């Protein structure tokens, strides 16, 4: 939710609004039901990420303005998976699968999946 607020604030700056107008508009901003549900879902995942025991590949774009990049570290560190990896993409934003490094993302996912033991 904080990421959404920060994105909205930056977008208003991009629109050329002055700080007083931005502050006033941000005060009036109230989260919708969907944002509240999203926030609850995120918290629920955080509360249970330690229960993840299956192989895990965490991918995170460093230029993602919507997601706190540290969330990737939290997921990676707290997951109980024995087989896990984290990949960072320095030149990509929020929708990493269509951004500049999409081919590298696809290759990394492929390599991760190929490295798993599928005989079980």
PDB file of C-alpha atoms in Angstrom:
ATOM      1  CA  UNK A   1       0.000   0.000   0.000  1.00  0.00           C
ATOM      2  CA  UNK A   2       2.846   2.372   0.823  1.00  0.00           C
ATOM      3  CA  UNK A   3       4.253   1.706  -2.642  1.00  0.00           C
ATOM      4  CA  UNK A   4       0.950   2.762  -4.216  1.00  0.00           C
ATOM      5  CA  UNK A   5       0.969   5.993  -2.220  1.00  0.00           C
ATOM      6  CA  UNK A   6       4.556   6.741  -3.207  1.00  0.00           C
ATOM      7  CA  UNK A   7       3.757   6.035  -6.849  1.00  0.00           C
ATOM      8  CA  UNK A   8       0.722   8.375  -6.689  1.00  0.00           C
ATOM      9  CA  UNK A   9       2.797  11.113  -5.070  1.00  0.00           C
ATOM     10  CA  UNK A  10       5.530  10.812  -7.723  1.00  0.00           C
ATOM     11  CA  UNK A  11       2.968  10.778 -10.523  1.00  0.00           C
ATOM     12  CA  UNK A  12       1.447  14.008  -9.209  1.00  0.00           C
ATOM     13  CA  UNK A  13       4.931  15.580  -9.214  1.00  0.00           C
ATOM     14  CA  UNK A  14       5.385  14.379 -12.786  1.00  0.00           C
ATOM     15  CA  UNK A  15       2.098  16.103 -13.662  1.00  0.00           C
ATOM     16  CA  UNK A  16       3.682  19.355 -12.487  1.00  0.00           C
ATOM     17  CA  UNK A  17       1.534  19.869  -9.403  1.00  0.00           C
ATOM     18  CA  UNK A  18       2.958  21.966  -6.579  1.00  0.00           C
ATOM     19  CA  UNK A  19       3.703  20.430  -3.173  1.00  0.00           C
ATOM     20  CA  UNK A  20       0.677  22.033  -1.476  1.00  0.00           C
ATOM     21  CA  UNK A  21      -1.699  20.563  -4.074  1.00  0.00           C
ATOM     22  CA  UNK A  22      -0.026  17.170  -3.829  1.00  0.00           C
ATOM     23  CA  UNK A  23      -0.294  17.164  -0.033  1.00  0.00           C
ATOM     24  CA  UNK A  24      -3.975  18.139  -0.175  1.00  0.00           C
ATOM     25  CA  UNK A  25      -4.800  15.475  -2.763  1.00  0.00           C
ATOM     26  CA  UNK A  26      -2.866  12.806  -0.882  1.00  0.00           C
ATOM     27  CA  UNK A  27      -4.722  13.621   2.350  1.00  0.00           C
ATOM     28  CA  UNK A  28      -8.003  13.040   0.537  1.00  0.00           C
ATOM     29  CA  UNK A  29      -6.804   9.725  -0.877  1.00  0.00           C
ATOM     30  CA  UNK A  30      -8.541   6.824   0.835  1.00  0.00           C
ATOM     31  CA  UNK A  31      -7.706   3.212   0.053  1.00  0.00           C
ATOM     32  CA  UNK A  32     -10.364   1.307  -1.848  1.00  0.00           C
ATOM     33  CA  UNK A  33     -11.631  -2.076  -0.772  1.00  0.00           C
ATOM     34  CA  UNK A  34      -9.398  -3.696  -3.364  1.00  0.00           C
ATOM     35  CA  UNK A  35      -6.287  -2.009  -1.968  1.00  0.00           C
ATOM     36  CA  UNK A  36      -7.252  -3.053   1.551  1.00  0.00           C
ATOM     37  CA  UNK A  37      -7.711  -6.646   0.371  1.00  0.00           C
ATOM     38  CA  UNK A  38      -4.352  -6.518  -1.389  1.00  0.00           C
ATOM     39  CA  UNK A  39      -2.708  -5.217   1.766  1.00  0.00           C
ATOM     40  CA  UNK A  40      -4.298  -8.041   3.798  1.00  0.00           C
ATOM     41  CA  UNK A  41      -3.155 -10.631   1.260  1.00  0.00           C
ATOM     42  CA  UNK A  42       0.403  -9.299   1.354  1.00  0.00           C
ATOM     43  CA  UNK A  43       0.401  -9.446   5.144  1.00  0.00           C
ATOM     44  CA  UNK A  44      -0.990 -12.992   5.069  1.00  0.00           C
ATOM     45  CA  UNK A  45       1.786 -14.093   2.708  1.00  0.00           C
ATOM     46  CA  UNK A  46       4.396 -12.430   4.925  1.00  0.00           C
ATOM     47  CA  UNK A  47       2.985 -14.213   7.963  1.00  0.00           C
ATOM     48  CA  UNK A  48       3.259 -17.609   6.241  1.00  0.00           C
ATOM     49  CA  UNK A  49       6.250 -17.320   3.906  1.00  0.00           C
ATOM     50  CA  UNK A  50       8.262 -19.484   6.302  1.00  0.00           C
ATOM     51  CA  UNK A  51       5.926 -22.363   5.380  1.00  0.00           C
ATOM     52  CA  UNK A  52       7.161 -22.339   1.761  1.00  0.00           C
ATOM     53  CA  UNK A  53       9.251 -25.498   1.409  1.00  0.00           C
ATOM     54  CA  UNK A  54       9.077 -26.116  -2.335  1.00  0.00           C
ATOM     55  CA  UNK A  55      11.772 -24.864  -4.714  1.00  0.00           C
ATOM     56  CA  UNK A  56      11.619 -21.094  -4.967  1.00  0.00           C
ATOM     57  CA  UNK A  57      12.936 -18.557  -7.454  1.00  0.00           C
ATOM     58  CA  UNK A  58      12.482 -14.938  -6.379  1.00  0.00           C
ATOM     59  CA  UNK A  59      12.865 -12.371  -9.147  1.00  0.00           C
ATOM     60  CA  UNK A  60      12.928  -8.637  -8.491  1.00  0.00           C
ATOM     61  CA  UNK A  61      13.388  -5.583 -10.664  1.00  0.00           C
ATOM     62  CA  UNK A  62      15.568  -2.944  -9.039  1.00  0.00           C
ATOM     63  CA  UNK A  63      13.632  -0.098 -10.685  1.00  0.00           C
ATOM     64  CA  UNK A  64      10.216  -1.337  -9.521  1.00  0.00           C
ATOM     65  CA  UNK A  65       8.410   1.750  -8.203  1.00  0.00           C
ATOM     66  CA  UNK A  66       5.373  -0.251  -7.039  1.00  0.00           C
ATOM     67  CA  UNK A  67       7.008  -2.886  -4.852  1.00  0.00           C
ATOM     68  CA  UNK A  68       9.452  -2.381  -2.020  1.00  0.00           C
ATOM     69  CA  UNK A  69      12.515  -4.223  -3.380  1.00  0.00           C
ATOM     70  CA  UNK A  70      13.374  -5.421   0.115  1.00  0.00           C
ATOM     71  CA  UNK A  71      10.279  -7.646  -0.073  1.00  0.00           C
ATOM     72  CA  UNK A  72      12.277  -9.964  -2.327  1.00  0.00           C
ATOM     73  CA  UNK A  73      14.935 -10.321   0.377  1.00  0.00           C
ATOM     74  CA  UNK A  74      12.270 -10.990   3.014  1.00  0.00           C
ATOM     75  CA  UNK A  75      10.714 -13.752   0.909  1.00  0.00           C
ATOM     76  CA  UNK A  76      14.093 -15.286   0.092  1.00  0.00           C
ATOM     77  CA  UNK A  77      15.415 -15.165   3.652  1.00  0.00           C
ATOM     78  CA  UNK A  78      12.240 -16.350   5.390  1.00  0.00           C
ATOM     79  CA  UNK A  79      11.195 -19.142   3.023  1.00  0.00           C
ATOM     80  CA  UNK A  80      12.103 -22.588   4.335  1.00  0.00           C
ATOM     81  CA  UNK A  81      12.936 -23.957   0.879  1.00  0.00           C
ATOM     82  CA  UNK A  82      16.164 -25.909   0.563  1.00  0.00           C
ATOM     83  CA  UNK A  83      16.361 -25.056  -3.137  1.00  0.00           C
ATOM     84  CA  UNK A  84      15.969 -21.337  -3.581  1.00  0.00           C
ATOM     85  CA  UNK A  85      17.554 -18.541  -5.539  1.00  0.00           C
ATOM     86  CA  UNK A  86      17.086 -14.801  -5.885  1.00  0.00           C
ATOM     87  CA  UNK A  87      17.706 -12.839  -9.077  1.00  0.00           C
ATOM     88  CA  UNK A  88      17.904  -9.062  -9.418  1.00  0.00           C
ATOM     89  CA  UNK A  89      17.388  -7.112 -12.639  1.00  0.00           C
ATOM     90  CA  UNK A  90      19.005  -3.684 -12.567  1.00  0.00           C
ATOM     91  CA  UNK A  91      17.341  -2.194 -15.648  1.00  0.00           C
ATOM     92  CA  UNK A  92      13.737  -3.366 -15.249  1.00  0.00           C
ATOM     93  CA  UNK A  93      10.611  -1.937 -13.658  1.00  0.00           C
ATOM     94  CA  UNK A  94       7.368  -3.321 -12.243  1.00  0.00           C
ATOM     95  CA  UNK A  95       6.243  -5.494 -15.161  1.00  0.00           C
ATOM     96  CA  UNK A  96       9.537  -7.288 -15.503  1.00  0.00           C
ATOM     97  CA  UNK A  97       8.279  -9.851 -18.038  1.00  0.00           C
ATOM     98  CA  UNK A  98       7.858  -7.161 -20.709  1.00  0.00           C
ATOM     99  CA  UNK A  99      10.703  -4.842 -19.707  1.00  0.00           C
ATOM    100  CA  UNK A 100      14.276  -4.492 -20.991  1.00  0.00           C
ATOM    101  CA  UNK A 101      15.568  -7.661 -19.330  1.00  0.00           C
ATOM    102  CA  UNK A 102      12.623  -9.930 -20.166  1.00  0.00           C
ATOM    103  CA  UNK A 103      14.764 -12.379 -22.150  1.00  0.00           C
ATOM    104  CA  UNK A 104      17.171 -12.737 -19.213  1.00  0.00           C
ATOM    105  CA  UNK A 105      14.205 -13.262 -16.864  1.00  0.00           C
ATOM    106  CA  UNK A 106      12.869 -16.037 -19.101  1.00  0.00           C
ATOM    107  CA  UNK A 107      16.324 -17.627 -19.339  1.00  0.00           C
ATOM    108  CA  UNK A 108      16.799 -17.513 -15.558  1.00  0.00           C
ATOM    109  CA  UNK A 109      13.386 -19.104 -14.977  1.00  0.00           C
ATOM    110  CA  UNK A 110      14.161 -21.801 -17.541  1.00  0.00           C
ATOM    111  CA  UNK A 111      17.564 -22.537 -15.972  1.00  0.00           C
ATOM    112  CA  UNK A 112      16.036 -22.691 -12.487  1.00  0.00           C
ATOM    113  CA  UNK A 113      13.358 -25.147 -13.625  1.00  0.00           C
ATOM    114  CA  UNK A 114      15.888 -27.230 -15.569  1.00  0.00           C
ATOM    115  CA  UNK A 115      18.036 -27.488 -12.446  1.00  0.00           C
ATOM    116  CA  UNK A 116      15.271 -29.069 -10.373  1.00  0.00           C
ATOM    117  CA  UNK A 117      14.993 -32.796  -9.753  1.00  0.00           C
ATOM    118  CA  UNK A 118      11.669 -33.721 -11.382  1.00  0.00           C
ATOM    119  CA  UNK A 119      11.923 -37.440 -10.573  1.00  0.00           C
ATOM    120  CA  UNK A 120      10.083 -37.155  -7.271  1.00  0.00           C
TER     121      UNK A 120
END
